[in-house]
Amino acid sequence: MTRTIKLADGKSIPALQWGNGSGGLNGKHDPALEYGITALRSGVKAIDTAELYKTEVATGEAIKQVGAKKADIWVTTKTHLDCCSAVPATAEAIKANVQDRLEKLGFKPDLLLIHNPFVVEGLKIAQFWTALEDLVLDGTLEGVSLGVSNFRPQDLEAVLGVARIKPVVNQLEYHPYVLTHLQPVLDIQAKHGIVTEAFGPLTPVLRHPTGGPIKPILERIAERLSKETGKKVDTAAVLLLWTVGKGVVAVTTSSKESNIKKIVQVDNELPDLTKEEIDEIESAGRKVHFRYYAEHMTEDFPAPNLPEDL
């Protein structure tokens, strides 16, 4: 099976994806090509890339080299005209940026995101969104879904206030230890049918100093699944199952073939967690706050007054 999540525009997005971004590849073209080929040959059905990662060319080339049909591989990319750019704040500049994305990939992506809400000086985020909508309507991005990334409540409200086409996803750091902070974002998304995409979904396993209060819960579930399936299931796999069990797309980045194959194992070979297990992980996670990518979400959106561990 390939787990999918239905988007508001009717498309079905793969729930487990491999990212070729800065988490493990440092934006280098050759490794992104090499590991992209490995991912596709391992059975990965979705690749997340971006202008900022400098891996769009490698994404298109990997699909070509393995002989895959583009229609069978979901590709997400992101545009990165931000506050530090010297590009003039015009709709023409946005169109040129989007056309550069298409040229580097060699095709239209399935999903195009605004990488962050801090757009070029003089151009409000609502204007940026309107310019992207215009590109859908004029045919440049016909058939492409639009979304956002790292959007706080105020950013979502600004876009939704003008949107003719609502964003279908918001990609942000998402795992049990940021749930309390994200609740206002999640409430807006639920109201408007916006799906959450998680980057850094394995942060509690990979980056938290101790693993925090969900660690023993993940270990217990991993032991249960290992016994029931006869396969070695670790806590990272359990956390990915929790993420998709929440109706969230999980995007995880790795250059290790064994970890890349784990995405496929979770997708194809492991059963869903029970509702009780999903709720138990969430309840424990909401009692602490630990964010790894702090620069994306904390400006004018303060973190909750919670400990980082218990």
GROMACS .gro file of C-alpha atoms in nm:
model
  310
    1MET     CA    1   0.000   0.000   0.000
    2THR     CA    2   0.097   0.364  -0.031
    3ARG     CA    3  -0.060   0.580   0.236
    4THR     CA    4  -0.213   0.899   0.097
    5ILE     CA    5  -0.392   1.202   0.235
    6LYS     CA    6  -0.668   1.382   0.048
    7LEU     CA    7  -0.609   1.751  -0.023
    8ALA     CA    8  -0.884   2.012  -0.045
    9ASP     CA    9  -0.836   2.041  -0.422
   10GLY     CA   10  -0.912   1.672  -0.469
   11LYS     CA   11  -0.559   1.541  -0.516
   12SER     CA   12  -0.419   1.258  -0.304
   13ILE     CA   13  -0.071   1.332  -0.168
   14PRO     CA   14   0.164   1.053  -0.052
   15ALA     CA   15   0.172   1.061   0.327
   16LEU     CA   16   0.538   0.956   0.357
   17GLN     CA   17   0.798   1.149   0.157
   18TRP     CA   18   1.174   1.175   0.119
   19GLY     CA   19   1.324   1.523   0.127
   20ASN     CA   20   1.648   1.608  -0.052
   21GLY     CA   21   1.699   1.929   0.143
   22SER     CA   22   1.947   2.071   0.387
   23GLY     CA   23   1.873   1.818   0.662
   24GLY     CA   24   2.131   1.575   0.528
   25LEU     CA   25   2.249   1.674   0.184
   26ASN     CA   26   2.366   2.035   0.236
   27GLY     CA   27   2.228   2.143  -0.100
   28LYS     CA   28   2.495   1.954  -0.297
   29HIS     CA   29   2.383   1.844  -0.642
   30ASP     CA   30   2.568   1.514  -0.677
   31PRO     CA   31   2.460   1.358  -0.344
   32ALA     CA   32   2.101   1.468  -0.411
   33LEU     CA   33   2.112   1.286  -0.743
   34GLU     CA   34   2.275   0.975  -0.597
   35TYR     CA   35   2.040   0.950  -0.301
   36GLY     CA   36   1.740   1.047  -0.512
   37ILE     CA   37   1.811   0.748  -0.735
   38THR     CA   38   1.846   0.530  -0.425
   39ALA     CA   39   1.517   0.661  -0.286
   40LEU     CA   40   1.325   0.599  -0.606
   41ARG     CA   41   1.473   0.253  -0.656
   42SER     CA   42   1.383   0.173  -0.296
   43GLY     CA   43   1.020   0.249  -0.366
   44VAL     CA   44   0.985   0.610  -0.248
   45LYS     CA   45   0.694   0.774  -0.432
   46ALA     CA   46   0.740   1.138  -0.332
   47ILE     CA   47   1.035   1.381  -0.328
   48ASP     CA   48   1.037   1.717  -0.151
   49THR     CA   49   1.283   1.971  -0.295
   50ALA     CA   50   1.319   2.350  -0.309
   51GLU     CA   51   1.494   2.639  -0.477
   52LEU     CA   52   1.684   2.700  -0.152
   53TYR     CA   53   1.819   2.344  -0.143
   54LYS     CA   54   1.965   2.371  -0.495
   55THR     CA   55   1.849   2.015  -0.563
   56GLU     CA   56   1.570   2.068  -0.818
   57VAL     CA   57   1.789   1.970  -1.115
   58ALA     CA   58   1.896   1.655  -0.930
   59THR     CA   59   1.532   1.572  -0.859
   60GLY     CA   60   1.434   1.577  -1.224
   61GLU     CA   61   1.749   1.392  -1.325
   62ALA     CA   62   1.695   1.117  -1.066
   63ILE     CA   63   1.344   1.051  -1.196
   64LYS     CA   64   1.481   1.039  -1.551
   65GLN     CA   65   1.772   0.808  -1.468
   66VAL     CA   66   1.560   0.545  -1.293
   67GLY     CA   67   1.313   0.547  -1.579
   68ALA     CA   68   1.020   0.638  -1.359
   69LYS     CA   69   0.709   0.803  -1.498
   70LYS     CA   70   0.669   1.152  -1.356
   71ALA     CA   71   0.299   1.077  -1.307
   72ASP     CA   72   0.399   0.807  -1.055
   73ILE     CA   73   0.625   1.035  -0.845
   74TRP     CA   74   0.487   1.325  -0.642
   75VAL     CA   75   0.722   1.624  -0.644
   76THR     CA   76   0.700   1.928  -0.419
   77THR     CA   77   0.919   2.235  -0.462
   78LYS     CA   78   0.932   2.576  -0.298
   79THR     CA   79   0.990   2.931  -0.415
   80HIS     CA   80   1.223   3.143  -0.207
   81LEU     CA   81   1.186   3.513  -0.283
   82ASP     CA   82   1.240   3.634   0.071
   83CYS     CA   83   1.326   3.946   0.265
   84CYS     CA   84   1.697   3.902   0.197
   85SER     CA   85   1.657   3.888  -0.181
   86ALA     CA   86   1.771   4.168  -0.406
   87VAL     CA   87   1.502   4.082  -0.661
   88PRO     CA   88   1.251   4.365  -0.715
   89ALA     CA   89   0.915   4.304  -0.549
   90THR     CA   90   0.701   4.255  -0.859
   91ALA     CA   91   0.464   3.998  -1.002
   92GLU     CA   92   0.703   3.967  -1.295
   93ALA     CA   93   0.982   3.865  -1.061
   94ILE     CA   94   0.760   3.600  -0.906
   95LYS     CA   95   0.667   3.464  -1.248
   96ALA     CA   96   1.034   3.451  -1.349
   97ASN     CA   97   1.115   3.269  -1.026
   98VAL     CA   98   0.839   3.014  -1.086
   99GLN     CA   99   0.951   2.957  -1.445
  100ASP     CA  100   1.301   2.893  -1.312
  101ARG     CA  101   1.158   2.624  -1.086
  102LEU     CA  102   0.989   2.455  -1.382
  103GLU     CA  103   1.302   2.475  -1.596
  104LYS     CA  104   1.527   2.328  -1.326
  105LEU     CA  105   1.288   2.041  -1.255
  106GLY     CA  106   1.209   1.981  -1.621
  107PHE     CA  107   0.836   1.955  -1.547
  108LYS     CA  108   0.559   2.111  -1.342
  109PRO     CA  109   0.567   2.004  -0.977
  110ASP     CA  110   0.261   1.855  -0.816
  111LEU     CA  111   0.283   2.109  -0.535
  112LEU     CA  112   0.447   2.453  -0.513
  113LEU     CA  113   0.499   2.618  -0.175
  114ILE     CA  114   0.600   2.963  -0.059
  115HIS     CA  115   0.903   2.859   0.146
  116ASN     CA  116   0.852   3.114   0.423
  117PRO     CA  117   0.632   3.418   0.492
  118PHE     CA  118   0.920   3.668   0.504
  119VAL     CA  119   0.889   3.789   0.146
  120VAL     CA  120   1.085   4.061  -0.031
  121GLU     CA  121   1.060   4.407   0.116
  122GLY     CA  122   0.763   4.596  -0.018
  123LEU     CA  123   0.570   4.285  -0.117
  124LYS     CA  124   0.317   4.160   0.134
  125ILE     CA  125   0.254   3.790   0.166
  126ALA     CA  126  -0.104   3.834   0.041
  127GLN     CA  127   0.029   3.995  -0.279
  128PHE     CA  128   0.273   3.707  -0.324
  129TRP     CA  129  -0.013   3.459  -0.294
  130THR     CA  130  -0.226   3.652  -0.544
  131ALA     CA  131   0.063   3.647  -0.793
  132LEU     CA  132   0.088   3.268  -0.762
  133GLU     CA  133  -0.287   3.233  -0.810
  134ASP     CA  134  -0.259   3.438  -1.128
  135LEU     CA  135   0.000   3.192  -1.258
  136VAL     CA  136  -0.241   2.905  -1.201
  137LEU     CA  137  -0.518   3.093  -1.378
  138ASP     CA  138  -0.304   3.197  -1.676
  139GLY     CA  139  -0.188   2.838  -1.730
  140THR     CA  140   0.173   2.871  -1.614
  141LEU     CA  141   0.093   2.659  -1.309
  142GLU     CA  142  -0.214   2.483  -1.444
  143GLY     CA  143  -0.266   2.160  -1.254
  144VAL     CA  144  -0.021   2.257  -0.978
  145SER     CA  145  -0.143   2.266  -0.617
  146LEU     CA  146  -0.041   2.568  -0.410
  147GLY     CA  147   0.066   2.571  -0.046
  148VAL     CA  148   0.278   2.746   0.212
  149SER     CA  149   0.555   2.664   0.456
  150ASN     CA  150   0.646   2.794   0.801
  151PHE     CA  151   0.331   3.007   0.815
  152ARG     CA  152   0.222   3.139   1.152
  153PRO     CA  153  -0.144   3.226   1.234
  154GLN     CA  154  -0.106   3.584   1.110
  155ASP     CA  155   0.047   3.466   0.782
  156LEU     CA  156  -0.232   3.218   0.716
  157GLU     CA  157  -0.496   3.480   0.794
  158ALA     CA  158  -0.332   3.729   0.555
  159VAL     CA  159  -0.341   3.479   0.268
  160LEU     CA  160  -0.688   3.347   0.346
  161GLY     CA  161  -0.819   3.702   0.350
  162VAL     CA  162  -0.752   3.738  -0.025
  163ALA     CA  163  -0.737   3.379  -0.147
  164ARG     CA  164  -0.927   3.272  -0.457
  165ILE     CA  165  -0.738   2.943  -0.429
  166LYS     CA  166  -0.681   2.834  -0.070
  167PRO     CA  167  -0.345   2.681   0.021
  168VAL     CA  168  -0.381   2.304   0.042
  169VAL     CA  169  -0.091   2.250   0.284
  170ASN     CA  170   0.128   2.427   0.537
  171GLN     CA  171   0.467   2.258   0.575
  172LEU     CA  172   0.632   2.323   0.910
  173GLU     CA  173   0.824   2.161   1.191
  174TYR     CA  174   0.570   1.920   1.336
  175HIS     CA  175   0.608   1.655   1.605
  176PRO     CA  176   0.463   1.592   1.953
  177TYR     CA  177   0.684   1.853   2.123
  178VAL     CA  178   0.554   2.149   1.920
  179LEU     CA  179   0.184   2.064   1.929
  180THR     CA  180   0.095   2.309   2.206
  181HIS     CA  181   0.273   2.595   2.028
  182LEU     CA  182   0.114   2.506   1.695
  183GLN     CA  183  -0.244   2.481   1.820
  184PRO     CA  184  -0.355   2.824   1.683
  185VAL     CA  185  -0.206   2.728   1.345
  186LEU     CA  186  -0.372   2.387   1.351
  187ASP     CA  187  -0.708   2.543   1.440
  188ILE     CA  188  -0.699   2.772   1.137
  189GLN     CA  189  -0.593   2.487   0.912
  190ALA     CA  190  -0.874   2.264   1.036
  191LYS     CA  191  -1.128   2.539   0.966
  192HIS     CA  192  -1.007   2.582   0.608
  193GLY     CA  193  -0.917   2.224   0.516
  194ILE     CA  194  -0.542   2.289   0.504
  195VAL     CA  195  -0.333   1.975   0.552
  196THR     CA  196  -0.022   1.987   0.770
  197GLU     CA  197   0.307   1.866   0.624
  198ALA     CA  198   0.577   1.783   0.877
  199PHE     CA  199   0.945   1.848   0.830
  200GLY     CA  200   1.166   1.733   1.113
  201PRO     CA  201   0.903   1.478   1.224
  202LEU     CA  202   1.176   1.266   1.388
  203THR     CA  203   1.316   1.551   1.599
  204PRO     CA  204   1.214   1.389   1.931
  205VAL     CA  205   1.415   1.079   1.838
  206LEU     CA  206   1.709   1.243   1.659
  207ARG     CA  207   1.758   1.582   1.827
  208HIS     CA  208   1.602   1.595   2.174
  209PRO     CA  209   1.880   1.546   2.433
  210THR     CA  210   1.700   1.264   2.615
  211GLY     CA  211   1.410   1.174   2.390
  212GLY     CA  212   1.172   1.334   2.638
  213PRO     CA  213   0.851   1.191   2.782
  214ILE     CA  214   0.737   1.017   2.462
  215LYS     CA  215   1.052   0.801   2.444
  216PRO     CA  216   0.929   0.513   2.666
  217ILE     CA  217   0.593   0.517   2.488
  218LEU     CA  218   0.760   0.490   2.147
  219GLU     CA  219   0.983   0.209   2.275
  220ARG     CA  220   0.686   0.013   2.407
  221ILE     CA  221   0.495   0.047   2.079
  222ALA     CA  222   0.806  -0.044   1.877
  223GLU     CA  223   0.840  -0.362   2.082
  224ARG     CA  224   0.474  -0.450   2.023
  225LEU     CA  225   0.497  -0.396   1.648
  226SER     CA  226   0.822  -0.590   1.624
  227LYS     CA  227   0.662  -0.892   1.792
  228GLU     CA  228   0.340  -0.871   1.593
  229THR     CA  229   0.496  -0.819   1.250
  230GLY     CA  230   0.817  -1.020   1.286
  231LYS     CA  231   1.008  -0.716   1.157
  232LYS     CA  232   1.251  -0.493   1.343
  233VAL     CA  233   1.056  -0.176   1.419
  234ASP     CA  234   1.235   0.116   1.589
  235THR     CA  235   1.112   0.433   1.757
  236ALA     CA  236   1.166   0.641   1.442
  237ALA     CA  237   0.926   0.417   1.251
  238VAL     CA  238   0.669   0.449   1.531
  239LEU     CA  239   0.697   0.830   1.522
  240LEU     CA  240   0.640   0.830   1.145
  241LEU     CA  241   0.333   0.611   1.197
  242TRP     CA  242   0.211   0.857   1.461
  243THR     CA  243   0.258   1.148   1.220
  244VAL     CA  244   0.055   0.995   0.938
  245GLY     CA  245  -0.194   0.870   1.196
  246LYS     CA  246  -0.260   1.236   1.277
  247GLY     CA  247  -0.345   1.298   0.912
  248VAL     CA  248  -0.014   1.476   0.858
  249VAL     CA  249   0.227   1.428   0.566
  250ALA     CA  250   0.570   1.322   0.698
  251VAL     CA  251   0.874   1.452   0.508
  252THR     CA  252   1.200   1.308   0.635
  253THR     CA  253   1.550   1.363   0.502
  254SER     CA  254   1.835   1.113   0.508
  255SER     CA  255   2.136   1.018   0.301
  256LYS     CA  256   2.155   0.669   0.453
  257GLU     CA  257   2.008   0.398   0.235
  258SER     CA  258   1.882   0.208   0.539
  259ASN     CA  259   1.687   0.512   0.659
  260ILE     CA  260   1.552   0.583   0.312
  261LYS     CA  261   1.427   0.224   0.294
  262LYS     CA  262   1.263   0.271   0.632
  263ILE     CA  263   1.024   0.523   0.474
  264VAL     CA  264   0.910   0.252   0.234
  265GLN     CA  265   0.889  -0.007   0.513
  266VAL     CA  266   0.668   0.217   0.723
  267ASP     CA  267   0.451   0.293   0.422
  268ASN     CA  268   0.412  -0.060   0.290
  269GLU     CA  269   0.473  -0.307   0.570
  270LEU     CA  270   0.359  -0.168   0.905
  271PRO     CA  271   0.006  -0.135   1.042
  272ASP     CA  272  -0.145   0.186   1.175
  273LEU     CA  273  -0.110   0.275   1.541
  274THR     CA  274  -0.420   0.241   1.754
  275LYS     CA  275  -0.614   0.555   1.844
  276GLU     CA  276  -0.514   0.501   2.206
  277GLU     CA  277  -0.144   0.497   2.112
  278ILE     CA  278  -0.177   0.809   1.899
  279ASP     CA  279  -0.355   0.990   2.183
  280GLU     CA  280  -0.102   0.874   2.443
  281ILE     CA  281   0.194   1.008   2.241
  282GLU     CA  282   0.015   1.338   2.183
  283SER     CA  283  -0.081   1.382   2.547
  284ALA     CA  284   0.277   1.329   2.664
  285GLY     CA  285   0.418   1.549   2.389
  286ARG     CA  286   0.195   1.845   2.469
  287LYS     CA  287   0.343   1.874   2.818
  288VAL     CA  288   0.681   1.996   2.690
  289HIS     CA  289   0.809   2.231   2.421
  290PHE     CA  290   1.116   2.152   2.214
  291ARG     CA  291   1.164   2.312   1.874
  292TYR     CA  292   1.474   2.254   1.660
  293TYR     CA  293   1.406   2.499   1.375
  294ALA     CA  294   1.334   2.797   1.597
  295GLU     CA  295   1.398   3.069   1.339
  296HIS     CA  296   1.099   2.969   1.129
  297MET     CA  297   0.812   3.008   1.371
  298THR     CA  298   0.898   3.207   1.681
  299GLU     CA  299   0.909   3.566   1.552
  300ASP     CA  300   0.590   3.742   1.668
  301PHE     CA  301   0.455   3.400   1.765
  302PRO     CA  302   0.592   3.326   2.113
  303ALA     CA  303   0.654   2.973   2.232
  304PRO     CA  304   0.450   2.838   2.525
  305ASN     CA  305   0.590   2.848   2.875
  306LEU     CA  306   0.663   2.477   2.898
  307PRO     CA  307   0.973   2.278   2.997
  308GLU     CA  308   1.186   2.113   2.731
  309ASP     CA  309   1.178   1.786   2.923
  310LEU     CA  310   1.006   1.616   3.213
   0.00000   0.00000   0.00000
